[in-house]
Tab-separated table of N, CA and C in Angstrom:
chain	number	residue	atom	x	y	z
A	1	UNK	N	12.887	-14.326	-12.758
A	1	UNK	CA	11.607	-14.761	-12.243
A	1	UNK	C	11.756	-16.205	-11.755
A	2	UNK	N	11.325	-16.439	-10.979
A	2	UNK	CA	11.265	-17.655	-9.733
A	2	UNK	C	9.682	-18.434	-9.851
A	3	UNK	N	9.335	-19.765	-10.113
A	3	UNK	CA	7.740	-19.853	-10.558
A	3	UNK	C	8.195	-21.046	-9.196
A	4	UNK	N	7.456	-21.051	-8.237
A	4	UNK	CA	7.106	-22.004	-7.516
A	4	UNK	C	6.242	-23.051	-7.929
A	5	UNK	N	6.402	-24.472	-7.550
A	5	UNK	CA	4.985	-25.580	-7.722
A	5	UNK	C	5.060	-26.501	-6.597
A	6	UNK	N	4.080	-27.033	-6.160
A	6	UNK	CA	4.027	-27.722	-4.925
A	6	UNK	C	3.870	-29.153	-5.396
A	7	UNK	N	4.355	-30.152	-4.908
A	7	UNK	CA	4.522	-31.326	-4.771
A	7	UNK	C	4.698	-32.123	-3.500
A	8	UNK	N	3.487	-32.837	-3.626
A	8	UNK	CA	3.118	-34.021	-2.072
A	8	UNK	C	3.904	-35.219	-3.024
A	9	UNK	N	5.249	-35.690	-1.861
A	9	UNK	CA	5.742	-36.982	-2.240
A	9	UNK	C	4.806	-38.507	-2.220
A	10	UNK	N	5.009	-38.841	-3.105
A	10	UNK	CA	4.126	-39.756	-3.478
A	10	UNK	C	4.472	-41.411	-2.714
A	11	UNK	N	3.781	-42.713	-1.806
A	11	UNK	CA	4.523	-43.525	-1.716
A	11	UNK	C	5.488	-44.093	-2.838
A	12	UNK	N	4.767	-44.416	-4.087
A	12	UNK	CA	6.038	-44.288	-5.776
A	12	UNK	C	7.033	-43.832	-5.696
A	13	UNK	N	7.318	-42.891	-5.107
A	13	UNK	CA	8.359	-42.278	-5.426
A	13	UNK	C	9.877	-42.377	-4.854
A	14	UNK	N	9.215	-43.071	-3.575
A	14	UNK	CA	10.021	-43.818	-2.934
A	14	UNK	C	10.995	-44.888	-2.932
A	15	UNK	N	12.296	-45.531	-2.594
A	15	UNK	CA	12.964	-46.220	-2.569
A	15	UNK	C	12.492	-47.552	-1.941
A	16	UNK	N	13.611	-48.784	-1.957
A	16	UNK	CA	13.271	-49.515	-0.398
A	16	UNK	C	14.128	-49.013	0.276
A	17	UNK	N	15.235	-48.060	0.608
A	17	UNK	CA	15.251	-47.315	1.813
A	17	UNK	C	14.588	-46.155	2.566
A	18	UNK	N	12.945	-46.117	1.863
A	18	UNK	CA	12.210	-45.301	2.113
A	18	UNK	C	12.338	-43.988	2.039
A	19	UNK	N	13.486	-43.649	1.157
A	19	UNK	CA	13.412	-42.011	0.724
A	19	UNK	C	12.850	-41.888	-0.852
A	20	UNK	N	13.141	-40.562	-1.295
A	20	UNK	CA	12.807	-40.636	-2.678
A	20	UNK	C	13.659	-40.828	-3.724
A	21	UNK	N	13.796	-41.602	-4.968
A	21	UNK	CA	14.737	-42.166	-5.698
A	21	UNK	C	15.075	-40.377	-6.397
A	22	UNK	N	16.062	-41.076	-6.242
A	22	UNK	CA	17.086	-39.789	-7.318
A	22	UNK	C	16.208	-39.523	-9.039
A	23	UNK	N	16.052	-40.451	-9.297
A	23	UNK	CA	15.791	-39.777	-10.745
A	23	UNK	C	13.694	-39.285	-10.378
A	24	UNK	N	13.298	-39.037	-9.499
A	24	UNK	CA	12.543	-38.702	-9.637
A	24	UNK	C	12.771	-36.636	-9.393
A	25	UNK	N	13.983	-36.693	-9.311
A	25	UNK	CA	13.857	-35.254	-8.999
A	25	UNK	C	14.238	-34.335	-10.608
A	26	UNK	N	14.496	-35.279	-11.442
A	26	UNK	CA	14.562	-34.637	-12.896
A	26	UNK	C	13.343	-34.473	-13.465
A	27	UNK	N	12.271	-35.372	-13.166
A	27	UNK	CA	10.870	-35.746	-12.906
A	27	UNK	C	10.345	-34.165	-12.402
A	28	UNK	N	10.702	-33.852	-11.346
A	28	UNK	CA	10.292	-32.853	-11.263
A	28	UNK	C	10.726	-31.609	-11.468
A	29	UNK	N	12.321	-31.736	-11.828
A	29	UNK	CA	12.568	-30.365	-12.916
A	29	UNK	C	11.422	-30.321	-13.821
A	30	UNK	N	11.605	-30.840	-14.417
A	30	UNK	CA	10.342	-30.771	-15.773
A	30	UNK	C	8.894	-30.576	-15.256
A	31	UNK	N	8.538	-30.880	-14.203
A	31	UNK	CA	7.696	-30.534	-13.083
A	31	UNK	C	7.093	-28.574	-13.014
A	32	UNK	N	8.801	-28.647	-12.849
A	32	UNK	CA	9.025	-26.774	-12.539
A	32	UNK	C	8.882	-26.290	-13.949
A	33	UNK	N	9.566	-26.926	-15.099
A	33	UNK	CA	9.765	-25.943	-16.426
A	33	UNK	C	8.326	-26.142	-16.714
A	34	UNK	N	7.459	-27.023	-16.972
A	34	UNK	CA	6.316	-26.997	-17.496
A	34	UNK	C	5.243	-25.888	-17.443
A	35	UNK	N	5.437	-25.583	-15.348
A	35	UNK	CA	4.689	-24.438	-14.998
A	35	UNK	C	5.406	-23.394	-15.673
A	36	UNK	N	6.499	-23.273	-15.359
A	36	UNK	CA	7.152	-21.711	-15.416
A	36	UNK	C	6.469	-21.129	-16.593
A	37	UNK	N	6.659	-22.656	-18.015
A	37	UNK	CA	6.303	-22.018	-19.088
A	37	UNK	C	4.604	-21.423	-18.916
A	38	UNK	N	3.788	-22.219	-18.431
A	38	UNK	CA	2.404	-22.065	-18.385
A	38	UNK	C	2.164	-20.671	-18.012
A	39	UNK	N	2.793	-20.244	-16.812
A	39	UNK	CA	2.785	-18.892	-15.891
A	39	UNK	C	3.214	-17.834	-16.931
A	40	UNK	N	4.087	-18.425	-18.045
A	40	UNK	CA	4.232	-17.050	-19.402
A	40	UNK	C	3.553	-17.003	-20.175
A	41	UNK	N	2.554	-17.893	-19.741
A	41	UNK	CA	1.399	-18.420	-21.052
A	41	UNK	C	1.098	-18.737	-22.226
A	42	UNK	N	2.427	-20.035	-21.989
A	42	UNK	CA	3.281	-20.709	-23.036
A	42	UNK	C	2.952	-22.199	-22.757
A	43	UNK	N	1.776	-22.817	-23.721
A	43	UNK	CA	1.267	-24.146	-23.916
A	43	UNK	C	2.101	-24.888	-24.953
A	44	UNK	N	2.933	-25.859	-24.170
A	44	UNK	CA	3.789	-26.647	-25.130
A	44	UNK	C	3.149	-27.360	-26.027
A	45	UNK	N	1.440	-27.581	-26.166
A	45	UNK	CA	1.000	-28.177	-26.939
A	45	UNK	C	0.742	-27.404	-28.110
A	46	UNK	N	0.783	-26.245	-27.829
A	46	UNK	CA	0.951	-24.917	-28.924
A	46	UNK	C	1.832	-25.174	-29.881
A	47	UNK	N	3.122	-25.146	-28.923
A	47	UNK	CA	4.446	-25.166	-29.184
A	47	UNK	C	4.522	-26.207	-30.358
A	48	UNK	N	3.695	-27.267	-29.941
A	48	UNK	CA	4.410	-28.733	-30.357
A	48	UNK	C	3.281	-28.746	-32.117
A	49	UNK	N	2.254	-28.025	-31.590
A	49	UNK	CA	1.370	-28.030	-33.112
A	49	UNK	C	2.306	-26.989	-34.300
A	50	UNK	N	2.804	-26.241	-33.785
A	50	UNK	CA	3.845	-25.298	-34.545
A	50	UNK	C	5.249	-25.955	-35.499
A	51	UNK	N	4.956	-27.354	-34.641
A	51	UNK	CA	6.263	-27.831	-34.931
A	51	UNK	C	7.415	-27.555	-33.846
A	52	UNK	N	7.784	-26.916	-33.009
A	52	UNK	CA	8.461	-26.707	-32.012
A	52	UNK	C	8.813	-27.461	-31.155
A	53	UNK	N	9.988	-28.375	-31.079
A	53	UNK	CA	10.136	-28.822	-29.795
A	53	UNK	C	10.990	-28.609	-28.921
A	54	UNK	N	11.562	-29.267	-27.669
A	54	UNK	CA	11.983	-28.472	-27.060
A	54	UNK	C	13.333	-29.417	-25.777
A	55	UNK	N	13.589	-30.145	-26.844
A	55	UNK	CA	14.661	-31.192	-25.937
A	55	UNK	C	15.804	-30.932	-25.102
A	56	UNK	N	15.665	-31.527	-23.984
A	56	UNK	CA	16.880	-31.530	-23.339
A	56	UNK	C	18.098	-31.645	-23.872
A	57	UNK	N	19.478	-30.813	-23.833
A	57	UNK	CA	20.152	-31.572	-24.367
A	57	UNK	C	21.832	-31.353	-22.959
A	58	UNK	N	21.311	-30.651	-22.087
A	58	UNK	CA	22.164	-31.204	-20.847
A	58	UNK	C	21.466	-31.103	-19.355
A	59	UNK	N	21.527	-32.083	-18.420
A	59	UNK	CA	20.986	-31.888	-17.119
A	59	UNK	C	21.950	-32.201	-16.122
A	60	UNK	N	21.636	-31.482	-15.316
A	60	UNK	CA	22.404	-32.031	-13.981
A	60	UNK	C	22.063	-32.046	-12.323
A	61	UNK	N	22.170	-32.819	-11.393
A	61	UNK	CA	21.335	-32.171	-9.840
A	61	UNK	C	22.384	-32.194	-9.185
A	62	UNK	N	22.635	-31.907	-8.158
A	62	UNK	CA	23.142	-32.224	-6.508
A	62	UNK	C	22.059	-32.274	-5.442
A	63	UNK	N	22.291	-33.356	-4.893
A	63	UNK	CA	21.911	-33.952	-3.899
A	63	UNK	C	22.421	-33.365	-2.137
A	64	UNK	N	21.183	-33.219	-1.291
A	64	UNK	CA	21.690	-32.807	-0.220
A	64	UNK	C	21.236	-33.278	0.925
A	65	UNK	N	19.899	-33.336	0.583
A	65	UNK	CA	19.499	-34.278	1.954
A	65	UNK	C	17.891	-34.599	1.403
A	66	UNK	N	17.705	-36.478	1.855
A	66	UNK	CA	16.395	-37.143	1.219
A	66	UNK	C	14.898	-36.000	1.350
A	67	UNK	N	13.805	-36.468	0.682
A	67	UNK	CA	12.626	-36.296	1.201
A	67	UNK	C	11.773	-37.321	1.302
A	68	UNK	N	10.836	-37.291	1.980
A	68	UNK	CA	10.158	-38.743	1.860
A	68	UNK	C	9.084	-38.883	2.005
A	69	UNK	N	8.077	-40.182	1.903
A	69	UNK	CA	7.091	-40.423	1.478
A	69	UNK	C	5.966	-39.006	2.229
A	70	UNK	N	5.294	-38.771	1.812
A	70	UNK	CA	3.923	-37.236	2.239
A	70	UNK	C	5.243	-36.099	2.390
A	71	UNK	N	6.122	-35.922	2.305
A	71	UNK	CA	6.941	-34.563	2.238
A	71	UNK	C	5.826	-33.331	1.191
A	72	UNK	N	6.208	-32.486	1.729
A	72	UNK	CA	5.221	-31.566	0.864
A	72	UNK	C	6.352	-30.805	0.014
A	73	UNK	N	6.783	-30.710	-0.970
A	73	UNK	CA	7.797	-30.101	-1.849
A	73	UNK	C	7.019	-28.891	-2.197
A	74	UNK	N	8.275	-28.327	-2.715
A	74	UNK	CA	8.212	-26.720	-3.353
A	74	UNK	C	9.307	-27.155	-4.312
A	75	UNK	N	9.024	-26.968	-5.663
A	75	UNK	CA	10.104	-27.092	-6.882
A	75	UNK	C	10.164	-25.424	-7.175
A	76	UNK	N	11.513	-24.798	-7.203
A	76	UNK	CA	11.574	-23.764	-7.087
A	76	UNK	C	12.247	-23.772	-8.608
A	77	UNK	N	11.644	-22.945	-9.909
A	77	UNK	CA	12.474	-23.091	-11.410
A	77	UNK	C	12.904	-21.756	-11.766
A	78	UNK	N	13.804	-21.172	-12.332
A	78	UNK	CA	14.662	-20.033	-12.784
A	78	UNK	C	14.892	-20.116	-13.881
A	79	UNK	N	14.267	-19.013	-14.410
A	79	UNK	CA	14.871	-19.132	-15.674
A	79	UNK	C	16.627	-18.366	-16.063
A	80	UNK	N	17.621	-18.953	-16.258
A	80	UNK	CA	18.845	-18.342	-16.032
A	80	UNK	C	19.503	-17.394	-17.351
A	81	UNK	N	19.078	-18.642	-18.537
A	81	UNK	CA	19.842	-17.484	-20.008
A	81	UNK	C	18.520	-18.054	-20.921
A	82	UNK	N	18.865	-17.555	-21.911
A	82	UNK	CA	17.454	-17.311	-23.206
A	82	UNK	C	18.651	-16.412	-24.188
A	83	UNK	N	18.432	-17.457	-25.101
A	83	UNK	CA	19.057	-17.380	-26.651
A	83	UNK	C	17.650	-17.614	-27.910
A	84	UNK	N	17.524	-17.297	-28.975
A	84	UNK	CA	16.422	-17.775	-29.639
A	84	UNK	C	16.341	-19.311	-30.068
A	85	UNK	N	17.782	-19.566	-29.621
A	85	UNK	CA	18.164	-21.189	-29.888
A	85	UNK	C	17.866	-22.027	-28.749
A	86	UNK	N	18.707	-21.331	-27.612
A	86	UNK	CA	18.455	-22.575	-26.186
A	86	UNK	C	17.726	-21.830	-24.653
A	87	UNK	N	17.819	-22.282	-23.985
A	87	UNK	CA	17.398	-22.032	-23.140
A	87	UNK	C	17.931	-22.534	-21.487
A	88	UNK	N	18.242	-21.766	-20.597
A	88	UNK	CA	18.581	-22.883	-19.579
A	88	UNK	C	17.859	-22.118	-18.249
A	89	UNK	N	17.715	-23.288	-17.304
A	89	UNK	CA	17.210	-23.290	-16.287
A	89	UNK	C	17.503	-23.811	-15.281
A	90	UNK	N	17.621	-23.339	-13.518
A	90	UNK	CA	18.109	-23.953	-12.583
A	90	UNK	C	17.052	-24.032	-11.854
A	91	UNK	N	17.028	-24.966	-11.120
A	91	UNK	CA	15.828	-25.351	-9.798
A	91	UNK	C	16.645	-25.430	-8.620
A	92	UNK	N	15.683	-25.635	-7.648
A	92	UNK	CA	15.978	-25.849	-6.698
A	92	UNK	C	14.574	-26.517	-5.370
A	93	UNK	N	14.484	-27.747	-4.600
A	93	UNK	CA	14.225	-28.766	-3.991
A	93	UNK	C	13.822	-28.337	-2.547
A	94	UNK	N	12.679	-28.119	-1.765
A	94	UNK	CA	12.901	-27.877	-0.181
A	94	UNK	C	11.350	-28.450	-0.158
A	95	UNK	N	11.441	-28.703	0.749
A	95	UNK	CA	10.245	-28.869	2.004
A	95	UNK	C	9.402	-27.551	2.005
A	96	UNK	N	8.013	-27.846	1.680
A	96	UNK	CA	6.922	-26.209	1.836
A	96	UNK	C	7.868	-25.705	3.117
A	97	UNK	N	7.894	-24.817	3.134
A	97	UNK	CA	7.776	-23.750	4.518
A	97	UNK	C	9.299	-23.884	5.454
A	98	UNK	N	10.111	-24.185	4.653
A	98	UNK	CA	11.367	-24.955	5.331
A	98	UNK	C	12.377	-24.253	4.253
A	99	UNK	N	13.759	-23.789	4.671
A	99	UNK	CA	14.853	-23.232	3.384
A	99	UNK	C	15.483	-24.186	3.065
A	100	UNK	N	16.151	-25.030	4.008
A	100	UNK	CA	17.048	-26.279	3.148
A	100	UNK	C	16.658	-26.564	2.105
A	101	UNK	N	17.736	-26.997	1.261
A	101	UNK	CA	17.861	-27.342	0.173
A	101	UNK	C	17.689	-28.673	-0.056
A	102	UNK	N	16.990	-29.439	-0.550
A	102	UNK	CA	16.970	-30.815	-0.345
A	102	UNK	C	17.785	-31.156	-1.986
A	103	UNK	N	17.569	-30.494	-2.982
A	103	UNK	CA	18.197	-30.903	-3.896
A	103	UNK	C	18.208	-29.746	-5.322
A	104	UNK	N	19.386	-29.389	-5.882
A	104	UNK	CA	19.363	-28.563	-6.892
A	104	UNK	C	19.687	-29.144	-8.453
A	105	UNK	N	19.529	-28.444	-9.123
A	105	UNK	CA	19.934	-28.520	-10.268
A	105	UNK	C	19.744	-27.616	-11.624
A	106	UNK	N	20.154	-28.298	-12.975
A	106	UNK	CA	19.787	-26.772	-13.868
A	106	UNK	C	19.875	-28.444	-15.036
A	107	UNK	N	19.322	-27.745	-16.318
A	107	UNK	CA	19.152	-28.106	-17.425
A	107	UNK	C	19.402	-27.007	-18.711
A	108	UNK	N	19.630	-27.527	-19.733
A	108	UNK	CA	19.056	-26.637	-21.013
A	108	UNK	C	19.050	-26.965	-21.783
A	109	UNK	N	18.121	-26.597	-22.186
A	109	UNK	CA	16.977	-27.404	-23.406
A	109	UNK	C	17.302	-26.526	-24.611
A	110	UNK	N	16.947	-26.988	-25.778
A	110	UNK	CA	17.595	-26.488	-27.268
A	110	UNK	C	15.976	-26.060	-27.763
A	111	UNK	N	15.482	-25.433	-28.891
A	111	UNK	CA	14.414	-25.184	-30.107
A	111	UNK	C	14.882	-25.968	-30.987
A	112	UNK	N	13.534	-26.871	-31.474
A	112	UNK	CA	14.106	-28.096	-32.844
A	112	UNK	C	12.722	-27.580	-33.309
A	113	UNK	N	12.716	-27.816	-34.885
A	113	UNK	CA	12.050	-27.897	-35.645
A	113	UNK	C	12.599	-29.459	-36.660
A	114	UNK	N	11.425	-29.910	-36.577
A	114	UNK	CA	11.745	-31.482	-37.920
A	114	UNK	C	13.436	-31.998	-37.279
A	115	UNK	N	13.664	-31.722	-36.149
A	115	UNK	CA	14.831	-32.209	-35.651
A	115	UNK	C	16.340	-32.105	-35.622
A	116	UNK	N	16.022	-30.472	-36.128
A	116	UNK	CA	16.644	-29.421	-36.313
A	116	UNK	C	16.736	-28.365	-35.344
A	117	UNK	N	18.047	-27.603	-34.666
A	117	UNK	CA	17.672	-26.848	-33.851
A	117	UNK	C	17.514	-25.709	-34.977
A	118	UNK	N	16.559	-24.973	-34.092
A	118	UNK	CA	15.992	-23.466	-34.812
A	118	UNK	C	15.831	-22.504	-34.075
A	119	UNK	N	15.829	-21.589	-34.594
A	119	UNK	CA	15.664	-20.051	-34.214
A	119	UNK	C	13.700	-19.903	-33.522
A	120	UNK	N	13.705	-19.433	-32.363
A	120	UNK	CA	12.460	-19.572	-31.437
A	120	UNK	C	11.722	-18.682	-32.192
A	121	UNK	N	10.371	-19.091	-32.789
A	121	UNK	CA	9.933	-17.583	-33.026
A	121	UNK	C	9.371	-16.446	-32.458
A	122	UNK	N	9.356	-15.384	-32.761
A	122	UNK	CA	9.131	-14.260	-31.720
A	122	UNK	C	7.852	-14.800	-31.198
A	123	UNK	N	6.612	-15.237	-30.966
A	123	UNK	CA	5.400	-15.181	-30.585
A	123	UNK	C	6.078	-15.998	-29.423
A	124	UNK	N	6.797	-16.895	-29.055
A	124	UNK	CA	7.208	-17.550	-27.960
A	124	UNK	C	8.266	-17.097	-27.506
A	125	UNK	N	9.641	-16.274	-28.055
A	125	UNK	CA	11.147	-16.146	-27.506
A	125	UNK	C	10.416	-14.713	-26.773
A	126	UNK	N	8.966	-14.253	-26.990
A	126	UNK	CA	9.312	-12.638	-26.732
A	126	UNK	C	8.581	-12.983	-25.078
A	127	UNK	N	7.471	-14.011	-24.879
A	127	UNK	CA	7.146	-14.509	-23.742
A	127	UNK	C	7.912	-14.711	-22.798
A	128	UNK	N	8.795	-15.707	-23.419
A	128	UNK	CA	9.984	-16.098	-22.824
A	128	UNK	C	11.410	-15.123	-22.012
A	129	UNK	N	10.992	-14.157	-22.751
A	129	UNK	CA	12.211	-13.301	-22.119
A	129	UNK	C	11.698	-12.662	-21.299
A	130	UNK	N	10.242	-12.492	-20.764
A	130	UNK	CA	9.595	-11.586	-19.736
A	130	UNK	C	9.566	-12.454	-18.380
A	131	UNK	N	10.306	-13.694	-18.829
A	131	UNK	CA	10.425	-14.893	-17.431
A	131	UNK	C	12.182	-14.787	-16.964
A	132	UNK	N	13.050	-14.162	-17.580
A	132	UNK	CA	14.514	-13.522	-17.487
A	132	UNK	C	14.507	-12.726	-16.467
């Protein structure tokens, strides 16, 4: 499953060479995972009253070509593997209505409890796997 979200580049977001700074596009990974989860109808504030959290513990992008200030983005998020432990996810960066790739990447995030990784419990891992 593929969860689209739209994003108007912000002047902020911008450089002084007038494109958009690199670390704002991890900014919007988390952008993409937030919805994806929402769209499984999975409220991290749920999550987080449960005790559940949900840390990064590797990221990465490639870079392909800028976007810039009013660009209209599409954060494109995937969910790729699902363990009851981790989780990972790839995105991908374009212009609404346009295929180039402006920028990709993937992450994966771990289940902690008290700062501990843990086993997801079914009321969330079983959501989660209907986004696979």
């Amino acid at each position: 499953m593929t969860v689209k979200t739209l994003y108007r580049v912000k002047f902020y977001d911008t450089d002084t060479m007038g494109v958009v700074h690199h670390s704002n596009y991890i900014r919007w990974f988390e952008t993409g995972r937030v919805e994806f989860l929402r769209t499984l109808e999975i409220d991290l504030n749920e999550m987080m009253s449960d005790g559940i959290l949900f840390p990064i513990v590797k990221i990465g992008a490639k870079f392909h070509a800028p976007a810039r200030f009013d660009d209209e983005l599409e954060i494109l998020t995937t969910a790729e593997a699902l363990t009851k432990a981790k989780m990972q996810f790839s995105y991908k960066i374009r212009r609404l209505g346009e295929e180039k790739i402006l920028a990709e990447g993937n992450s994966t995030n771990v289940f902690t409890h008290e700062g501990k990784i843990c086993r997801l419990p079914e009321k969330y891992f079983s959501r989660l796997a209907q986004g696979l």
